[in-house]
XYZ file of C-alpha atoms in Angstrom:
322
model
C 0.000 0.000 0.000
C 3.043 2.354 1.060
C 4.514 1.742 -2.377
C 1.355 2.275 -4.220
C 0.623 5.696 -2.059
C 4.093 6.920 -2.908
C 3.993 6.054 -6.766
C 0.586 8.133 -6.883
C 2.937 10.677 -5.181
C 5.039 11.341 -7.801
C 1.767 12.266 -10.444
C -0.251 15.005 -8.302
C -3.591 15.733 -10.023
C -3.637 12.731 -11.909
C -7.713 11.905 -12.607
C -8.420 8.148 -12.470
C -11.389 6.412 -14.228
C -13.460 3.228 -14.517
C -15.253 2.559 -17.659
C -18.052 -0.343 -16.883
C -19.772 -2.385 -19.562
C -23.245 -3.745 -19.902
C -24.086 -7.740 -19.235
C -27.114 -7.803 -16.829
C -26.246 -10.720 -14.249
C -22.457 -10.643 -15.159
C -22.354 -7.681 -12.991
C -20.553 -9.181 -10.130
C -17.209 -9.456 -11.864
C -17.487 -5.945 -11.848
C -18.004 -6.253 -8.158
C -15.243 -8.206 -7.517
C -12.738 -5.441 -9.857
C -13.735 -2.727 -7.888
C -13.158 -4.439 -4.202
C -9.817 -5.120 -5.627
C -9.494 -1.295 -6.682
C -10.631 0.048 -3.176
C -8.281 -2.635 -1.469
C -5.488 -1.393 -3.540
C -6.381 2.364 -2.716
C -7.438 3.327 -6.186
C -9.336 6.433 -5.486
C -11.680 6.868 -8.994
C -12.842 10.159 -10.405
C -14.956 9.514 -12.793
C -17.420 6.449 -13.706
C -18.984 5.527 -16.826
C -21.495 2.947 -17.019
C -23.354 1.328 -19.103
C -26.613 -0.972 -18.425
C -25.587 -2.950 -15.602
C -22.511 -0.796 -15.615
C -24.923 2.173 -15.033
C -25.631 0.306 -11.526
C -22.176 0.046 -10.239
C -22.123 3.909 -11.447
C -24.869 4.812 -9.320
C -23.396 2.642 -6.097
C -19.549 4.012 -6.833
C -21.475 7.977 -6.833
C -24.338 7.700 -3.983
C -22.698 4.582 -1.982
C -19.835 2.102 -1.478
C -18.279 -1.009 -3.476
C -19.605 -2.773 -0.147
C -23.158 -1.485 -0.883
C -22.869 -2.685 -4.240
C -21.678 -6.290 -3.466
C -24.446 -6.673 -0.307
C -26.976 -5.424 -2.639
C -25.899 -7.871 -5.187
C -25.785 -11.181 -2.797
C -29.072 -10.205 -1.734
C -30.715 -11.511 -4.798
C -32.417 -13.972 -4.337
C -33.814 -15.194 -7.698
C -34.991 -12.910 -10.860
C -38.035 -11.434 -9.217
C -35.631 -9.869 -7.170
C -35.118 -7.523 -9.152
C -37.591 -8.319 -11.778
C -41.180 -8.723 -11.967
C -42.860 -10.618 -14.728
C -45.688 -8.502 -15.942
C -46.815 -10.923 -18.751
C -50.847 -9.802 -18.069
C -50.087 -6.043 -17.909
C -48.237 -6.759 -21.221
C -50.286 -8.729 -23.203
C -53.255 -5.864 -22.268
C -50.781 -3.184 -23.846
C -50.203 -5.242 -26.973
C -54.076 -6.043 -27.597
C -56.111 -2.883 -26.197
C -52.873 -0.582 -27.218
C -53.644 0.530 -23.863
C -51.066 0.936 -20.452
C -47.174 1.323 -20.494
C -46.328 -2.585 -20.610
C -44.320 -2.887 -23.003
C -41.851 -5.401 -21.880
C -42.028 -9.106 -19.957
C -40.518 -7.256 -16.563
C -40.709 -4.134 -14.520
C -38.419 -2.545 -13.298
C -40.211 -0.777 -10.366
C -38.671 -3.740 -7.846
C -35.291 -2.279 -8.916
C -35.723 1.205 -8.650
C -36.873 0.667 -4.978
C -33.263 -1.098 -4.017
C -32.025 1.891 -6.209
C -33.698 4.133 -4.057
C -31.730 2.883 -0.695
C -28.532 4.101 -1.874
C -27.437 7.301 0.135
C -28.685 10.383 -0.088
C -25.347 12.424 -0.183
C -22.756 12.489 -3.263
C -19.583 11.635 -3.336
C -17.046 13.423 -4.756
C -16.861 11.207 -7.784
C -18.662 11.982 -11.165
C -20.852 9.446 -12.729
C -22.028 9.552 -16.396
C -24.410 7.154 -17.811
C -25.967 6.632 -21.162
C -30.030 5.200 -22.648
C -31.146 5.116 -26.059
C -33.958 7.279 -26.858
C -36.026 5.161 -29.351
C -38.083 7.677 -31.191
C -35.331 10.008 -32.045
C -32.728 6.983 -32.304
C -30.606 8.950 -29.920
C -28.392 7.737 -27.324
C -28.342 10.794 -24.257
C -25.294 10.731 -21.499
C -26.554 11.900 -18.167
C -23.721 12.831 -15.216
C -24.060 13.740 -11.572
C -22.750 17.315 -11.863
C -26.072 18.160 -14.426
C -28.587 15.667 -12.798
C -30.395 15.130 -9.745
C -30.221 12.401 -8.067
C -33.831 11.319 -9.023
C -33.025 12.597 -12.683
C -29.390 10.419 -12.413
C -31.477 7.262 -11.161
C -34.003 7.653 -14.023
C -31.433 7.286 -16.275
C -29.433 4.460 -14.128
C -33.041 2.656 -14.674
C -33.280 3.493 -18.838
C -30.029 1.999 -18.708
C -30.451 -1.302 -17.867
C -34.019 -1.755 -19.800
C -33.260 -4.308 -22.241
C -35.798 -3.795 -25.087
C -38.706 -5.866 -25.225
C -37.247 -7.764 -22.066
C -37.620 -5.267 -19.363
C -39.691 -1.969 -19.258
C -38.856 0.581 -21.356
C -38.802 3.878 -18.983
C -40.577 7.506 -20.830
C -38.521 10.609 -20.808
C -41.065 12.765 -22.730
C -42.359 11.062 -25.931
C -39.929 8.940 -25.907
C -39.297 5.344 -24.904
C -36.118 4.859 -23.227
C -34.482 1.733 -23.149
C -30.452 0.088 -22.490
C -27.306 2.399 -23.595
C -25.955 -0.969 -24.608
C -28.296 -0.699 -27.847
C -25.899 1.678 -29.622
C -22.752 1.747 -27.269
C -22.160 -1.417 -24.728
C -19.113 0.658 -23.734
C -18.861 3.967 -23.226
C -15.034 4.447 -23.399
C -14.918 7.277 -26.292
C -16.910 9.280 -24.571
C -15.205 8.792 -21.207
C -11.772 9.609 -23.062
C -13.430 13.004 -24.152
C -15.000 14.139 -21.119
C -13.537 17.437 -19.794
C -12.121 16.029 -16.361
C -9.027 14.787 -18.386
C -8.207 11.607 -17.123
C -4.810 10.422 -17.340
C -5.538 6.426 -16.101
C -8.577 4.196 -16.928
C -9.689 1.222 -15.846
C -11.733 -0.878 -18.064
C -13.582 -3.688 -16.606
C -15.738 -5.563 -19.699
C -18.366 -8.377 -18.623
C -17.688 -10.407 -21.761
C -14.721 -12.458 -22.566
C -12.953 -11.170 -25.176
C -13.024 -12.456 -27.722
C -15.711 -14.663 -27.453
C -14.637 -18.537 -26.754
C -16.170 -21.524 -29.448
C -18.587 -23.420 -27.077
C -19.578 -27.139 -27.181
C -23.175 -26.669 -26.201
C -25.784 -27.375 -28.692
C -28.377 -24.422 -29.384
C -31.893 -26.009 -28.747
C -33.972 -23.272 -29.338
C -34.530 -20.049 -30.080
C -33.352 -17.801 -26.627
C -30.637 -19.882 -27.127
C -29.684 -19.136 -30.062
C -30.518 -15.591 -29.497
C -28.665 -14.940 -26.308
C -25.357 -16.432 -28.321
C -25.792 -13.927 -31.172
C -26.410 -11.343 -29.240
C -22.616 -12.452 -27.275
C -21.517 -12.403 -29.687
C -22.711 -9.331 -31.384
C -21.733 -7.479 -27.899
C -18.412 -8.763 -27.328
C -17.080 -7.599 -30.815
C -18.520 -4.322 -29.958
C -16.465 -4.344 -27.148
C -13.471 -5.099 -28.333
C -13.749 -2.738 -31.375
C -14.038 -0.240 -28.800
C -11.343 -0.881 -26.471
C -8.996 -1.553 -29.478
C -9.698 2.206 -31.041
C -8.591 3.769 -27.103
C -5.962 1.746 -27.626
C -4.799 2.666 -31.119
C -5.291 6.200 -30.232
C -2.909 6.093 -27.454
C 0.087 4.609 -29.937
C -0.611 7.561 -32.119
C -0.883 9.842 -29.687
C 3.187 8.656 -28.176
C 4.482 8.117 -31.590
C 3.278 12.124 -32.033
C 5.554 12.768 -28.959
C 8.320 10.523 -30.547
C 8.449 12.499 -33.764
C 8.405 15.926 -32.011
C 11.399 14.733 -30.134
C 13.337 14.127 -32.616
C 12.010 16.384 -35.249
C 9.689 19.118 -34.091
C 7.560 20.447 -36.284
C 7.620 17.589 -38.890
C 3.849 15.674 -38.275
C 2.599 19.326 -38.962
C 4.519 19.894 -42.078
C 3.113 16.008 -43.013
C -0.440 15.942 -42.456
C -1.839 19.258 -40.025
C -4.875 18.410 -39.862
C -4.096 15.053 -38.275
C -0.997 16.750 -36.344
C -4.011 19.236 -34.854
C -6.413 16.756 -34.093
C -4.110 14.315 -31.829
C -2.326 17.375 -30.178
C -5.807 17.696 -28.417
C -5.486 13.933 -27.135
C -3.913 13.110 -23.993
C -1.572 9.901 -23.433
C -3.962 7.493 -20.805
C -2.963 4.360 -19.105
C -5.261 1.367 -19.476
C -5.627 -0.997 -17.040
C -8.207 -3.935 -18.613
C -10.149 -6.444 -16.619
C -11.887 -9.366 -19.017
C -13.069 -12.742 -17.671
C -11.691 -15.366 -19.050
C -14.833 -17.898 -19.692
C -18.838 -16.546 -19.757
C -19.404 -15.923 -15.925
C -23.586 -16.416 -16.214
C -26.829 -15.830 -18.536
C -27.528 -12.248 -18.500
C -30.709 -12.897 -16.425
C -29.248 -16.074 -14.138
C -29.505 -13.779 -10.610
C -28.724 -16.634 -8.235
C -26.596 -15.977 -5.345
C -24.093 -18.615 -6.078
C -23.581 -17.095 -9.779
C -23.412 -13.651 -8.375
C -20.834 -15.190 -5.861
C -19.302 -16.245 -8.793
C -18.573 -13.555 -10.343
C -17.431 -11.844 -7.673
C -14.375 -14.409 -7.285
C -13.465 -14.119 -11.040
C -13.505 -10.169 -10.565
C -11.133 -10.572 -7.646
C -8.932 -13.191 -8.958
C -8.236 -11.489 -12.466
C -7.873 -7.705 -10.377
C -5.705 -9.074 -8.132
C -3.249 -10.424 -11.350
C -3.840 -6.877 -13.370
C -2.667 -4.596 -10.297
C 0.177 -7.138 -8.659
C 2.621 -4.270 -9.767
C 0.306 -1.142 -9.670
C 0.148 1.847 -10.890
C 2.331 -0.258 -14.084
C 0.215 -1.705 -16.296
């Protein structure tokens, strides 16, 4: 701890951030990353979120890693957290009448959302939902929010279309960020705190394993596509930050030796990456499928958890170098 305290010495004003992706029940890797981080004294400024992400958000910015993970092995089973509403929503798809518009509610959730505390941290959260009319998705932080306006959006966030509830901002249905961005790491490497270190903690192996089991029907085969789907997303994603960054130093290289020259070469692209900033990544990925996206047992939760741990505990052994 001494050693890590007097490394973080040595870069004063240095902005840390986490960067959480979606996967419903596979939240309790990310869990298990950030008990590791608060062990290690990794004090975070800023939180992104997505979907499930968008609840560790919400915990990291109105309570504690230890809220998080007792709120977590508190599940019990699905209903939990939530409700089937299959009569409410077969009424809205026949009459056209009532809100129903998905097999679950999510007012169960939003009342264990509602016992976080009251008082902010000093940490910013941003989360993001896709508004379906105008095909938008909207980023919502803690510094322009309420809380109640914050928690809305923490609740948008993890309504999986069709699936789960979509929530109404306006005219519009809002449903899951992870629609049109299952990680929200370009926007986290623009916001205006700067930060110089992120922490990326995905909830999908990447890349995506071959599996052995045979497909036998359709929410099967539709929960492997959408894996899939989400997981090349996610690496896409995290390989563009990455990318960046090796432009970004091999600017700095060039100037060293020859300054001046990436202007003279291209200055448009010389102008454009002298607004970047060089970050260091820090990446947590399981390394096998922790869970469904729905399976909300304690013991899978647990799960989770222990894989979160086990892989922080092997990305940070020499902390703060990646």
């Amino acid at each position: 701890m001494e050693e890590i305290m007097e490394a973080r010495a040595d870069t004063p004003g240095k902005k840390i951030g986490v960067c959480i992706s979606g996967g419903g029940a596979r939240i309790g890797f990310a869990a298990g990353v950030l008990e590791v981080m608060v062990g290690k004294n990794i004090n975070v400024d800023l939180a992104y979120g997505i979907s499930a992400g968008s609840l560790c958000t919400a915990a990291l910015c109105y309570g504690t890693v230890p809220f998080l993970k007792d709120f977590l092995l508190h599940i019990r089973k699905r209903n939990d957290v939530l409700k089937t509403q299959l009569c409410k929503m077969l009424w809205t798809l026949i009459t056209g009448r009532g809100k129903a518009d998905g097999v679950y509610e999510m007012n169960t959730m939003r009342r264990k959302l509602e016992t976080l505390d009251q008082n902010k941290t000093g940490i910013k959260g941003v989360v993001g939902y896709v508004k379906l009319q105008s095909g938008q998705i909207e980023y919502i932080s803690t510094d322009k929010a309420t809380r109640k306006e914050f928690l809305d959006a923490v609740q948008a966030s993890c309504s999986i279309p069709a699936f789960c509830q979509s929530q109404r901002v306006g005219t519009d249905n809002c449903v899951d960020g992870g629609v049109m961005n299952v990680l929200p790491l370009k926007p986290l490497m623009q916001d205006k705190l700067g930060v110089k270190e992120v922490h990326v903690i995905s909830l999908f192996p990447l890349p995506t394993k071959p599996t052995t089991e045979t497909l036998k029907n359709v929410l099967q085969v539709g929960e492997r596509a959408v894996d899939l789907l989400t997981a090349t997303i996610l690496q896409n994603d995290y390989d563009y930050a990455l990318r960046l960054n090796e432009l970004v130093n091999y600017r700095l290289q060039l100037m060293n030796v020859s300054p001046g020259i990436m202007m003279n070469v291209s200055p448009g692209i010389d102008k454009w990456l002298a607004r970047k900033r060089n970050i260091t990544f820090f990446s947590y990925v399981p390394e096998e499928p922790i869970c469904d996206t729905t399976d909300f047992r304690p013991e899978t939760i647990q799960k989770g958890i222990e894989q979160g741990r086990e892989i922080a505990h092997n990305v940070l052994k020499n902390y703060p170098n990646p």
